[in-house]
Tab-separated table of C-alpha atoms in Angstrom:
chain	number	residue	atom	x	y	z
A	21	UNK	CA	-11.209	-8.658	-0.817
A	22	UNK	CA	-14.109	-6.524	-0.757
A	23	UNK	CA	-12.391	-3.920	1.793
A	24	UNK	CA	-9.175	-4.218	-0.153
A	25	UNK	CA	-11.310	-2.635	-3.161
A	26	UNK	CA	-12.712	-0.076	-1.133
A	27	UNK	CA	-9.885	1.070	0.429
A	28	UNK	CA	-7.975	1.253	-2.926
A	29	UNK	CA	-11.454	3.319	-4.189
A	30	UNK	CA	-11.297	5.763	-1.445
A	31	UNK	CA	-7.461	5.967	-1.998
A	32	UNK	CA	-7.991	7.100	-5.313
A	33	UNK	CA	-10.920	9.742	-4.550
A	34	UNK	CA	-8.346	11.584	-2.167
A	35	UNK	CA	-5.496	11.415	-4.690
A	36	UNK	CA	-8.210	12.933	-6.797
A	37	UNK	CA	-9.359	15.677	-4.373
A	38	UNK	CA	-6.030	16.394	-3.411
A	39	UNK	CA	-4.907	17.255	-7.277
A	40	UNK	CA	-7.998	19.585	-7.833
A	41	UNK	CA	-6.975	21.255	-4.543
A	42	UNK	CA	-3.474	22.055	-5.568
A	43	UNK	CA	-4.730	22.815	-8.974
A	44	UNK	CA	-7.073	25.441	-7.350
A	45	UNK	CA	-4.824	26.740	-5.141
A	46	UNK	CA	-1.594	26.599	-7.496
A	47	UNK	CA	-3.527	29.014	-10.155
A	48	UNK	CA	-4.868	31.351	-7.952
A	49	UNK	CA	-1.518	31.902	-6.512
A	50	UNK	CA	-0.382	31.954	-9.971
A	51	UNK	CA	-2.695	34.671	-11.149
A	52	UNK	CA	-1.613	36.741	-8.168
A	53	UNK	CA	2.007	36.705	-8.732
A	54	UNK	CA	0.903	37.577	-12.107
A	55	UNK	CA	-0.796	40.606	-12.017
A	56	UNK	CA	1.090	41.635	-8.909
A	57	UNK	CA	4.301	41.316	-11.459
A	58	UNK	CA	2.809	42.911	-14.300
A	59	UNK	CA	1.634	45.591	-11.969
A	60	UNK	CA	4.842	46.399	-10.159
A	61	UNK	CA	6.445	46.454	-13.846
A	62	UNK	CA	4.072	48.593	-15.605
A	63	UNK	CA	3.285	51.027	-12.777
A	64	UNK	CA	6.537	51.068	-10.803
A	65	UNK	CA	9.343	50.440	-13.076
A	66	UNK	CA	7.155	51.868	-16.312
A	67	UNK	CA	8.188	48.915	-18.640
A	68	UNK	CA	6.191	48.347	-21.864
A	69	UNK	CA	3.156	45.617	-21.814
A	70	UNK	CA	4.703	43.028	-24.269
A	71	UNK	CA	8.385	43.615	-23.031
A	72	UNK	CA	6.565	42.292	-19.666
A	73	UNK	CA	4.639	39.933	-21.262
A	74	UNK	CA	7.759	38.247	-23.098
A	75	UNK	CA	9.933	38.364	-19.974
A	76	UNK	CA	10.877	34.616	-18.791
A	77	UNK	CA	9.587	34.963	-15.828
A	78	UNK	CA	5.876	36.003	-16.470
A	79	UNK	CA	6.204	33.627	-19.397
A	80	UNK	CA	6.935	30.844	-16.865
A	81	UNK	CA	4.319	31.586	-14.428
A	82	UNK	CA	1.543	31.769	-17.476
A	83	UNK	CA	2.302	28.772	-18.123
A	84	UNK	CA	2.708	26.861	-15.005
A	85	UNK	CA	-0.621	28.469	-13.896
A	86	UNK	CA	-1.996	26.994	-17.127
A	87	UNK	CA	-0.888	23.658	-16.896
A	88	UNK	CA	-2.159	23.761	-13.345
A	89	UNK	CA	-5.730	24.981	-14.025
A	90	UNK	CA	-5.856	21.957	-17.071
A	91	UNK	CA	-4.909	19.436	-14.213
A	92	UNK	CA	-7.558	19.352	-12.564
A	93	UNK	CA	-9.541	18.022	-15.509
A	94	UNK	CA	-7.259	15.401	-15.688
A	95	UNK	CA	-6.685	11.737	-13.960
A	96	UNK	CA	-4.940	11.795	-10.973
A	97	UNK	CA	-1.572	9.932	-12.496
A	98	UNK	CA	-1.968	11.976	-15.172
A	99	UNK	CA	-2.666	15.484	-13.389
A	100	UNK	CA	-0.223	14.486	-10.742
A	101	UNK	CA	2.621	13.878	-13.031
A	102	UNK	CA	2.101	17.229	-14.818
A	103	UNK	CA	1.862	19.103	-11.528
A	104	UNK	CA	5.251	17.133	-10.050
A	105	UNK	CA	6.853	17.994	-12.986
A	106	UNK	CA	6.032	21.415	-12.966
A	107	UNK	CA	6.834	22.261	-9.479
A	108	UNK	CA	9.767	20.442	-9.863
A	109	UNK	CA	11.346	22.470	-12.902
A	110	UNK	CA	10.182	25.829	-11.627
A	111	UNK	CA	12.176	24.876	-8.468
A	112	UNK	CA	14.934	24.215	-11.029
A	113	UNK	CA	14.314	27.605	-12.916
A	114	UNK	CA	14.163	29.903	-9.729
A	115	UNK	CA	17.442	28.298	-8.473
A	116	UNK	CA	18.863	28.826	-11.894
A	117	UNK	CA	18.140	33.018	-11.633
A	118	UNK	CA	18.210	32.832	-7.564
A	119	UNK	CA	19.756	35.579	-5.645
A	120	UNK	CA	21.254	35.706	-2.297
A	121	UNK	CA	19.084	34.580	0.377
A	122	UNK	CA	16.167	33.751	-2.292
A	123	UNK	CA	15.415	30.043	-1.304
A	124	UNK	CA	12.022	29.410	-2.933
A	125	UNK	CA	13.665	27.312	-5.648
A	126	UNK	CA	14.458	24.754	-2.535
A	127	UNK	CA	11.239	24.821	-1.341
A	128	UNK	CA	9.324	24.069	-4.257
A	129	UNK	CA	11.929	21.232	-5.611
A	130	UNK	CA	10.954	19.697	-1.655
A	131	UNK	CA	7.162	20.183	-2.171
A	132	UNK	CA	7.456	18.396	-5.645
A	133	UNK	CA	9.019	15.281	-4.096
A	134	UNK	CA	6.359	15.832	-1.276
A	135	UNK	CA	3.529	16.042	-3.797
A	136	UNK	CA	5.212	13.037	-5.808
A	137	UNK	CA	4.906	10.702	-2.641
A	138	UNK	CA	1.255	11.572	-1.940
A	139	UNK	CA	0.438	10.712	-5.325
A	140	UNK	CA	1.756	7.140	-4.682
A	141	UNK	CA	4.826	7.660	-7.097
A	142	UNK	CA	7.276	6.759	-4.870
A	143	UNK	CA	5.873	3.361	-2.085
A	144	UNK	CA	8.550	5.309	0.342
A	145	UNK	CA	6.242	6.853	3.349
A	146	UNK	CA	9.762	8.032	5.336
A	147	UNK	CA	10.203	10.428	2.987
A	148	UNK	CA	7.467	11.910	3.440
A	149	UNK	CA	8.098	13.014	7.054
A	150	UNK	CA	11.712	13.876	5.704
A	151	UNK	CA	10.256	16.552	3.339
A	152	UNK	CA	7.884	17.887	6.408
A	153	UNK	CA	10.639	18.048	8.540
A	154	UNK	CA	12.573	20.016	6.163
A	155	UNK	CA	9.521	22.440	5.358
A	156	UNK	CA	8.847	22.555	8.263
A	157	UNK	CA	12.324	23.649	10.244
A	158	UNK	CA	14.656	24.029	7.668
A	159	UNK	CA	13.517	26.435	5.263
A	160	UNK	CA	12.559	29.444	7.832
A	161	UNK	CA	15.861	28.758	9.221
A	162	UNK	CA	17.331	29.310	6.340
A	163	UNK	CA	15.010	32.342	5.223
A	164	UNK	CA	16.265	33.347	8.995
A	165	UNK	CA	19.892	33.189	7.892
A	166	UNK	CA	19.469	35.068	4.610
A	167	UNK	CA	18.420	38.147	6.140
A	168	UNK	CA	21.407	37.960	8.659
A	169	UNK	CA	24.314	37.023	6.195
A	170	UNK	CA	23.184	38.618	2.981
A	171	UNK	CA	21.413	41.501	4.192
A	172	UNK	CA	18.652	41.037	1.187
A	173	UNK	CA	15.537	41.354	3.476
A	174	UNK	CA	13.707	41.362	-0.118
A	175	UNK	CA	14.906	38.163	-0.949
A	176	UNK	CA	14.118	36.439	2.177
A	177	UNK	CA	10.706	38.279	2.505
A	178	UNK	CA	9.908	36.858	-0.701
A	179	UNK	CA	11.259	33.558	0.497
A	180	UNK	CA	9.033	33.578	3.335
A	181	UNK	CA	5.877	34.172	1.016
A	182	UNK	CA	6.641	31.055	-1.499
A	183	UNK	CA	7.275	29.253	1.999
A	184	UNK	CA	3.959	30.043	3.136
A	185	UNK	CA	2.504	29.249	-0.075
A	186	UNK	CA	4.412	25.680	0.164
A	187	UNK	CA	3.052	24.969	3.766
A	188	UNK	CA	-0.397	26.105	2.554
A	189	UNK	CA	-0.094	23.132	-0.435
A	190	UNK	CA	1.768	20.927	1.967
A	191	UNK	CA	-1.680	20.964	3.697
A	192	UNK	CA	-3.636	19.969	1.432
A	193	UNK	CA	-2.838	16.613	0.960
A	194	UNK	CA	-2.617	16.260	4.910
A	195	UNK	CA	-5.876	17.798	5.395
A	196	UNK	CA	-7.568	15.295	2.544
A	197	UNK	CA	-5.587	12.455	5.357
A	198	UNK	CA	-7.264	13.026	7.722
A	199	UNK	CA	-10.657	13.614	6.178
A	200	UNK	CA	-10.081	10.043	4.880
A	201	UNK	CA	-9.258	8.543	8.143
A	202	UNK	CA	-11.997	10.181	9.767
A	203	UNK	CA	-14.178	8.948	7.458
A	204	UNK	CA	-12.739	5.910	7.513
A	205	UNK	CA	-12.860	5.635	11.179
A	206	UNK	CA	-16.639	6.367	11.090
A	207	UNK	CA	-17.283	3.854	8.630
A	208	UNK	CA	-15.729	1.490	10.287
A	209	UNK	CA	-17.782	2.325	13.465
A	210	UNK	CA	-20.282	2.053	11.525
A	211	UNK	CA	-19.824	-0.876	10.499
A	212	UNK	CA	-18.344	-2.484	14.255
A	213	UNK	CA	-21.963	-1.239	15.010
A	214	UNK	CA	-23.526	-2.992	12.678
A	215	UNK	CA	-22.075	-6.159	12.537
A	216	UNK	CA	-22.256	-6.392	17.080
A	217	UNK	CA	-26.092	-6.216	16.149
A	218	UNK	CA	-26.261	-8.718	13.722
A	219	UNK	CA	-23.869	-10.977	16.053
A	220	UNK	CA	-25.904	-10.068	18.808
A	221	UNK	CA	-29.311	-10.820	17.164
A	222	UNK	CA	-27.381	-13.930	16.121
A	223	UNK	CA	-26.221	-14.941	19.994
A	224	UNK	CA	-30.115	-14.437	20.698
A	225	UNK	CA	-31.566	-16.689	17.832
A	226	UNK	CA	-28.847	-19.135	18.841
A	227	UNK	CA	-29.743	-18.916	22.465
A	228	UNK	CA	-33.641	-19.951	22.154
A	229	UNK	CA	-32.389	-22.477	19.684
A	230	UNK	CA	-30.220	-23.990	22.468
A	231	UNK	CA	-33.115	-23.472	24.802
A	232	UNK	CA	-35.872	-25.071	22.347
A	233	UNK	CA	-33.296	-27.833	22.083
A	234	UNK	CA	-33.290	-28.218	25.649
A	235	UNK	CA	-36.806	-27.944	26.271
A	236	UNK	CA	-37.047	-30.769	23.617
A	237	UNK	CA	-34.459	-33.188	24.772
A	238	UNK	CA	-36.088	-33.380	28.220
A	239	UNK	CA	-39.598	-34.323	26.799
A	240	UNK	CA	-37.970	-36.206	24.926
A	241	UNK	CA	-36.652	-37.877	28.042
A	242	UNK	CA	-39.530	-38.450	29.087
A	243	UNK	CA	-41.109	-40.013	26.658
A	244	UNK	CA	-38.022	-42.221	26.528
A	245	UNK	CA	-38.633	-42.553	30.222
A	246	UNK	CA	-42.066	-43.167	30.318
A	247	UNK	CA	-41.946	-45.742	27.575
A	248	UNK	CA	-39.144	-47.465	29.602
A	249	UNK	CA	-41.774	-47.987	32.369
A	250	UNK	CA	-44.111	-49.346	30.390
A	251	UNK	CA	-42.198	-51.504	28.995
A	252	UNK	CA	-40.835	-52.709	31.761
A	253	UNK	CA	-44.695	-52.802	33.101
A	254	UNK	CA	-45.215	-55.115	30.102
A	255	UNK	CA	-42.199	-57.357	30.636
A	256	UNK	CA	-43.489	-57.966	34.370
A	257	UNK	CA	-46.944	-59.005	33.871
A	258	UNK	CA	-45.918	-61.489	31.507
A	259	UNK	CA	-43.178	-62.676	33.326
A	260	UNK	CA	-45.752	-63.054	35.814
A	261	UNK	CA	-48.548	-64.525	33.492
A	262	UNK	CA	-46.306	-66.696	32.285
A	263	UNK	CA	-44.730	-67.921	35.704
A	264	UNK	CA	-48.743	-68.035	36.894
A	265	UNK	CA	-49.273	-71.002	33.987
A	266	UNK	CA	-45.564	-72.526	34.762
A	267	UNK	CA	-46.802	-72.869	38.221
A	268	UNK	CA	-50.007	-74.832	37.183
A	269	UNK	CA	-48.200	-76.956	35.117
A	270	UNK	CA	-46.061	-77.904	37.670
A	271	UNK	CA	-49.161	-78.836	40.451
A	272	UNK	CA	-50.519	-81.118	36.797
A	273	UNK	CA	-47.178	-82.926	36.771
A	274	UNK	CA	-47.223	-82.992	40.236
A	275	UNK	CA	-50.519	-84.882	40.466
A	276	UNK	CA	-49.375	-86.965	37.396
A	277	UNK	CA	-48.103	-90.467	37.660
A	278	UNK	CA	-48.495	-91.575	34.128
A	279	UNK	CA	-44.092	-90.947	33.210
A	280	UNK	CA	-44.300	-89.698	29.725
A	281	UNK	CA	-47.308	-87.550	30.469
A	282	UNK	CA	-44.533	-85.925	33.298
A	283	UNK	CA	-41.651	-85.845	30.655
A	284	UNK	CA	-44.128	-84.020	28.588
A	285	UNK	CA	-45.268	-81.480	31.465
A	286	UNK	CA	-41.458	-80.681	32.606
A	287	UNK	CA	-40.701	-80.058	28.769
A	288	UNK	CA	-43.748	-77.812	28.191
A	289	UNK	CA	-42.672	-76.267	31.741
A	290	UNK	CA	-39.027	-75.593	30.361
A	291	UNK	CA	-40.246	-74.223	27.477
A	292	UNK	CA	-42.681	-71.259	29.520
A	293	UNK	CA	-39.965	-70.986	32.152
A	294	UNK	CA	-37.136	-69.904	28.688
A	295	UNK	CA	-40.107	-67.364	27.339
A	296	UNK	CA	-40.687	-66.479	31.447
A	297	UNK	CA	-37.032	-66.162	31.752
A	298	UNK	CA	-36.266	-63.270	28.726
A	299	UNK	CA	-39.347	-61.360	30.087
A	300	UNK	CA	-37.427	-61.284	33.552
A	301	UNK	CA	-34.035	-60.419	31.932
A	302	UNK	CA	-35.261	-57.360	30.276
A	303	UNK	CA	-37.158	-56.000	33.331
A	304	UNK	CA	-34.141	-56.469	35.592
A	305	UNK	CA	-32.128	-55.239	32.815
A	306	UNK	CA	-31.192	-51.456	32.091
A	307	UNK	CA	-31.756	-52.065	27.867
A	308	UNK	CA	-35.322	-53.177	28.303
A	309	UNK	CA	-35.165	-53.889	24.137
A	310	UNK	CA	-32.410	-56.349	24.084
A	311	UNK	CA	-30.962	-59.491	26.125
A	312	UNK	CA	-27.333	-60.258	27.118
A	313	UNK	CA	-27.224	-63.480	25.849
A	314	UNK	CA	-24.030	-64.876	27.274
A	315	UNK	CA	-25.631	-64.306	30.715
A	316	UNK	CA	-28.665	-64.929	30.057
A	317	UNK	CA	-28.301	-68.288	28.710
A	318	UNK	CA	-26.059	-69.246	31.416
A	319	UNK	CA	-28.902	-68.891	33.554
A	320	UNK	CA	-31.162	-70.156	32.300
A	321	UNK	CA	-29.508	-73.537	31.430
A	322	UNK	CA	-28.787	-73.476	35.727
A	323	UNK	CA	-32.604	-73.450	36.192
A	324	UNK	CA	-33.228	-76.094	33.434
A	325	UNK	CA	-30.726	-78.235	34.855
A	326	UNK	CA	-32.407	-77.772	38.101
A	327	UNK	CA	-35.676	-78.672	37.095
A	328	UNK	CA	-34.527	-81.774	35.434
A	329	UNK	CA	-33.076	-82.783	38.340
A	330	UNK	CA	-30.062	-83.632	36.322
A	331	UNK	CA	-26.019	-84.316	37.258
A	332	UNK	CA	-24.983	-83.318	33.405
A	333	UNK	CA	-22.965	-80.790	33.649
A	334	UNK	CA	-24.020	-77.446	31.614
A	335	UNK	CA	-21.219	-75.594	29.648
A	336	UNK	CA	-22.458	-72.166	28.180
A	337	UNK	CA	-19.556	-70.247	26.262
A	338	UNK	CA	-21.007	-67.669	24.616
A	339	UNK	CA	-19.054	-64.506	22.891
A	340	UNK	CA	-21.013	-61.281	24.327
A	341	UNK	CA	-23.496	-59.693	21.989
A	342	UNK	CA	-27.167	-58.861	22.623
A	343	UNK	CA	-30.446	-59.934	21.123
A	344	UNK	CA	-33.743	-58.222	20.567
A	345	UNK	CA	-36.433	-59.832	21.994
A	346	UNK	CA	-37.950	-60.891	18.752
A	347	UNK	CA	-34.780	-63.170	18.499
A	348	UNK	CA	-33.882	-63.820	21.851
A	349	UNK	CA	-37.422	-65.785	22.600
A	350	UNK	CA	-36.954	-68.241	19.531
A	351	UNK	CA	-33.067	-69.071	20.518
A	352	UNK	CA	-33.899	-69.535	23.815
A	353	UNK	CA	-36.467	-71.748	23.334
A	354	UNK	CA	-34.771	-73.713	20.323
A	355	UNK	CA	-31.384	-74.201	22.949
A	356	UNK	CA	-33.887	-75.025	25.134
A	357	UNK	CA	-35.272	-77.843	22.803
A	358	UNK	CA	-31.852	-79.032	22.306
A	359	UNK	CA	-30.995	-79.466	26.109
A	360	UNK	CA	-34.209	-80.890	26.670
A	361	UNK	CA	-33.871	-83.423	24.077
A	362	UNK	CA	-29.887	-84.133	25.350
A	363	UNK	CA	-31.732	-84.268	28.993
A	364	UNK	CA	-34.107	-86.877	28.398
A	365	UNK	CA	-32.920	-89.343	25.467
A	366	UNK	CA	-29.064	-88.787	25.493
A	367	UNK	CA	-28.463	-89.713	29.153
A	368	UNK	CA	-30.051	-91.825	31.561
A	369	UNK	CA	-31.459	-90.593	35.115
A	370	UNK	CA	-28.101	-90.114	36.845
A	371	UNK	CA	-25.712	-90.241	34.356
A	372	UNK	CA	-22.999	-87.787	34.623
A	373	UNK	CA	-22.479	-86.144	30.989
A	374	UNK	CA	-21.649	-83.253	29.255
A	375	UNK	CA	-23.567	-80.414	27.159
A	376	UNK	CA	-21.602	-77.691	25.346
A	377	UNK	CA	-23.370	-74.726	24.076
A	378	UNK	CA	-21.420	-72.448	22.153
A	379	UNK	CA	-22.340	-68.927	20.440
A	380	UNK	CA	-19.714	-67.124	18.376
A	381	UNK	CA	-19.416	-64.913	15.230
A	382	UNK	CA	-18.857	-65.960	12.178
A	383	UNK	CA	-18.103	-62.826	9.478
A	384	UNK	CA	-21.966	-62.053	9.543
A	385	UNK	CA	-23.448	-64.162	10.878
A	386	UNK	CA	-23.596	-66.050	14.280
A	387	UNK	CA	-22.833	-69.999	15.174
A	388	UNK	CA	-24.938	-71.356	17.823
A	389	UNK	CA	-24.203	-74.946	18.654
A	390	UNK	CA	-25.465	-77.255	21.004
A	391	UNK	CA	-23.258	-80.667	21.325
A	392	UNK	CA	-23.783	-83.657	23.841
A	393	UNK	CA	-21.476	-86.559	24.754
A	394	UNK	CA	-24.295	-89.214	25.246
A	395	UNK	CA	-25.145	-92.007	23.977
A	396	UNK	CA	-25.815	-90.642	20.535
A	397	UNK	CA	-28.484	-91.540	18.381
A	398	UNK	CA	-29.097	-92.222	14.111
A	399	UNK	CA	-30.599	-88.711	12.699
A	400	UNK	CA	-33.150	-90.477	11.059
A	401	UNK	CA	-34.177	-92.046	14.307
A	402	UNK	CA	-34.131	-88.400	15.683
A	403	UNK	CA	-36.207	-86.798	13.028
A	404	UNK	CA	-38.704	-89.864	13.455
A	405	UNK	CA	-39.835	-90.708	16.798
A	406	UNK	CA	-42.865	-90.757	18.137
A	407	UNK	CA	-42.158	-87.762	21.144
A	408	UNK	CA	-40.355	-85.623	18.167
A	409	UNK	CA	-42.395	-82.464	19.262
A	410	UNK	CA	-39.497	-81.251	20.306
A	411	UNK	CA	-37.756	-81.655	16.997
A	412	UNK	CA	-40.593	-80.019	15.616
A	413	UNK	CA	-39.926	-76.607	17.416
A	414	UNK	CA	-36.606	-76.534	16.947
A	415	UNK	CA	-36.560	-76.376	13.193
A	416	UNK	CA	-39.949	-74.425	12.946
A	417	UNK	CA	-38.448	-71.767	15.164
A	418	UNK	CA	-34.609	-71.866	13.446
A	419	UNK	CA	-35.605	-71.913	10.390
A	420	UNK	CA	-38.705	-69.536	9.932
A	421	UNK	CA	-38.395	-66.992	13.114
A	422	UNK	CA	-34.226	-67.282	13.323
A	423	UNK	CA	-33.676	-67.516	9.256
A	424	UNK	CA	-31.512	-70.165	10.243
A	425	UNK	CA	-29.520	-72.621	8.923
A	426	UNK	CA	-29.854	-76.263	10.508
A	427	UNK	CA	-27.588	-78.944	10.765
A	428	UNK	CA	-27.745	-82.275	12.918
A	429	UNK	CA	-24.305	-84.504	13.723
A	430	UNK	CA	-24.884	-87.699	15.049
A	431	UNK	CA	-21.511	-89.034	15.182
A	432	UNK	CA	-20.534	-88.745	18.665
A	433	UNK	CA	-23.420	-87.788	20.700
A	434	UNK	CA	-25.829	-85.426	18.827
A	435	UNK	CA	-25.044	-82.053	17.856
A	436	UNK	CA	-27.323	-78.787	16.762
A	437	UNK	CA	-25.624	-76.333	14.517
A	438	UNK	CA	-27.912	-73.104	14.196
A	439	UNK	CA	-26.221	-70.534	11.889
A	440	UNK	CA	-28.209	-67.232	11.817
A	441	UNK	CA	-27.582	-64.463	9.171
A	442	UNK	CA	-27.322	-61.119	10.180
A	443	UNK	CA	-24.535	-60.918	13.157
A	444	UNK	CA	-26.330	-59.331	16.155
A	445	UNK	CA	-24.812	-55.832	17.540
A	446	UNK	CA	-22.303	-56.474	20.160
A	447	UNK	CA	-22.680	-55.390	23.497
C-alpha cells in the first residue's frame, strides 16, 4: 500500500514538472513568433501597430502564450486541461487558414492528444506510441511532400519549424520518464540494498540463535544424560541393598524351624524382593522414571510363585501403561500382599489353584484386581486374624500412598478391588 502511494506521489510530481516545462517552453516560443510577427509586419510589410495588434493571428498567439504562462501556476488537471485544449484549438485554427503544404495545424492537433495521454486523460498507453510514430515519420514526410507537390518551400519551411517545436515539447514529457524511472530505479536499489542488509543481519542473528540453541540442547543432553546415570547408579545400589537384606532373610528362614516364624520370613522376603524388583526394572529399563507394569508384574508374580514353592497358577493381564516409581512400589507391594495372602491361607501346600490379576482403565481411573479360586474365607474373618499384617499393608498402602479405593469379595474365593484415581499415562 505504502509503494502504491508513492508511486501515485511521484506520478503526480512529473505530471507537475512536465506542465511547467511545456508552460515554459510554450511561451517562450510564443513570445518569439510574436515579436518575430510583429517585426516582419511593421518593418517589412510597413503595416500600422494596432492593425497588427488586432490581426487574428497575433491575437491568437497573445493569448495562447498567456494561458500558457498562467498554467504553470496551476494544478496539473487543471493546467493540463487548459494547455490540451489550447493546443488542440490552435491546431484547429491553423488548419482552418492553412495553405498548401502548411501542416503545423496536424502537428499540434497530434501533440495535444500526445500531451492529453501523458497527463493521464486518456488510461490508453498505445496511443501514445501511435502519436510518436506519427511525429516522428509522418509529419517530415509530409513537410517532404509539400515542397515537391506544391512548390510552397515557405509553407513547408515553416512546417518544419512548428515540427521542431512539437518534437522539442514531445520531449519533455519523455525526458521527465525517464528521470522518473531512473530515479525510481535508484530508489529501488536503494532500497534492494537496504533491505539484503537488514535480511542479512537478520540470517546472522538467526544463525547464533540456532547455534546458542544448539550449544544448549547438547548440555542440556548432558545433564539429561548425566542424571540418567545417576539415577540409574541409585536404582542399582538399592537393588543391591535391598537384595543384600533379602539374602539375610533368607539364611534366618533358612536356620528357622519354628513354621509361622518361616511364613513370616518368606512374606517379609516377598515383600523386599517386589521393592528389589522395581529398583531392577528401572535400571534395566531405558525410562529410568517409570515402570512397565504389565511386564513388570508378570515377573514378578513368576519369582513369587517361585519362592513359595507353589503349583497355583499365576494369571497377570494387565492393559499397558506405566507407573512412576512413587506408585509403582506401593502396587507392587499391595498385589504382592494379595498373592501372598491367596498363597498361604486360600490354598493348601500343593493345591493346584488359580490367581487372576487384572489392571485396566476405567474413564480416569485404573481397576486393579486381584481374585483367587480357593477356598474362600468370611471378610470379617479376613480383617480379624491374628497374622493380618498383611491386611494391614494392603489398605495402609491403597488407601493413603495409592488414593485408592478398597473393596473385598468373599463370595467365591477372595477378591481385592483397588481402584486408583488419576489414570496413569499409557505407554
Amino acid at each position: 500500500m505504502a509503494l502504491r502511494l508513492n508511486s501515485e506521489r511521484s506520478s503526480d510530481a512529473t505530471r507537475t514538472k512536465i506542465l511547467k516545462g511545456v508552460s515554459s517552453a510554450v511561451s517562450v516560443a510564443g513570445m518569439v513568433f510574436f515579436f518575430v510577427n510583429v517585426v516582419d509586419a511593421l518593418v517589412i510589410r510597413g503595416r500600422e501597430p494596432l492593425a497588427i495588434l488586432t490581426h487574428p493571428s497575433i491575437f491568437v498567439v497573445l493569448l495562447s502564450t498567456a494561458l500558457f504562462f498562467s498554467t504553470r501556476f496551476l494544478r496539473y488537471q487543471i493546467g493540463g486541461a487548459i494547455q490540451v485544449a489550447v493546443i488542440f484549438l490552435n491546431g484547429v485554427f491553423i488548419l482552418s487558414r492553412t495553405r498548401p503544404g502548411d501542416l503545423s495545424g496536424a502537428v499540434m492537433i497530434v501533440y495535444a492528444m500526445i500531451l492529453a495521454l501523458r497527463y493521464g486523460f486518456f488510461e490508453q498507453k498505445r496511443g501514445l506510441v501511435s502519436a510518436s510514430l506519427i511525429v516522428a515519420l509522418f509529419v517530415p514526410a509530409a513537410s517532404f511532400a509539400s515542397v515537391q507537390s506544391f512548390g510552397t518551400p515557405f509553407n513547408a519551411i515553416n512546417t518544419i519549424a512548428m515540427t521542431a517545436l512539437m518534437l522539442y515539447l514531445f520531449w519533455i514529457p519523455f525526458a521527465e520518464e525517464i528521470r522518473e524511472y531512473r530515479v525510481a530505479n535508484k530508489t529501488l536499489t536503494s532500497m534492494v540494498a537496504e533491505r539484503t542488509a537488514d535480511l542479512k543481519k537478520a540470517n546472522e542473528v538467526l544463525a547464533e540463535e540456532v547455534r546458542q540453541q544448539k550449544r544448549t540442547q547438547e548440555e542440556l543432553k548432558g545433564l539429561v544424560a548425566e542424571k540418567e546415570v545417576l539415577v540409574r547408579e541409585v536404582h542399582h545400589r538399592v537393588k543391591n541393598n535391598l537384595t543384600v537384606i533379602n539374602g539375610l532373610l533368607n539364611l534366618q528362614m533358612a536356620k528357622a524351624t519354628d513354621p509361622a516364624l518361616r511364613s513370616e520370613l518368606l512374606a517379609t522376603r516377598s515383600r523386599i524382593f517386589a521393592m528389589a524388583f522395581v529398583h531392577d526394572s528401572l535400571y534395566a529399563n531405558d525410562n529410568v522414571a517409570r515402570v512397565p507394569m504389565s511386564r513388570y508384574v508378570g515377573e514378578l508374580m513368576h519369582h513369587i510363585r517361585e519362592m513359595h514353592e507353589s503349583q497355583v497358577a499365576i494369571d497377570v493381564m494387565f492393559d499397558e501403561f506405566d507407573l512412576g516409581i512413587d506408585r509403582a512400589i506401593p502396587c507392587s507391594i499391595v498385589i504382592t500382599e494379595c498373592v501372598t495372602n491367596a498363597l498361604k491361607h486360600a490354598f493348601d501346600p500343593r493345591d493346584t489353584g488359580r490367581i487372576i490379576i487384572t489392571g485396566r482403565h476405567i474413564g480416569d481411573a485404573l481397576e486393579i484386581t486381584v481374585s483367587d479360586n480357593g477356598r474362600g474365607m468370611d471378610a470379617e474373618a479376613v480383617e480379624s486374624r491374628d497374622d493380618n499384617l498383611g491386611v494391614v499393608l494392603i489398605r495402609s498402602l491403597a488407601e493413603q500412598q495409592l488414593r485408592a479405593t478398597v473393596e473385598l469379595e468373599t463370595s467365591e474365593g477372595v477378591t481385592w478391588r483397588f481402584v486408583v484415581p488419576e489414570t496413569p499415562s499409557l505407554s
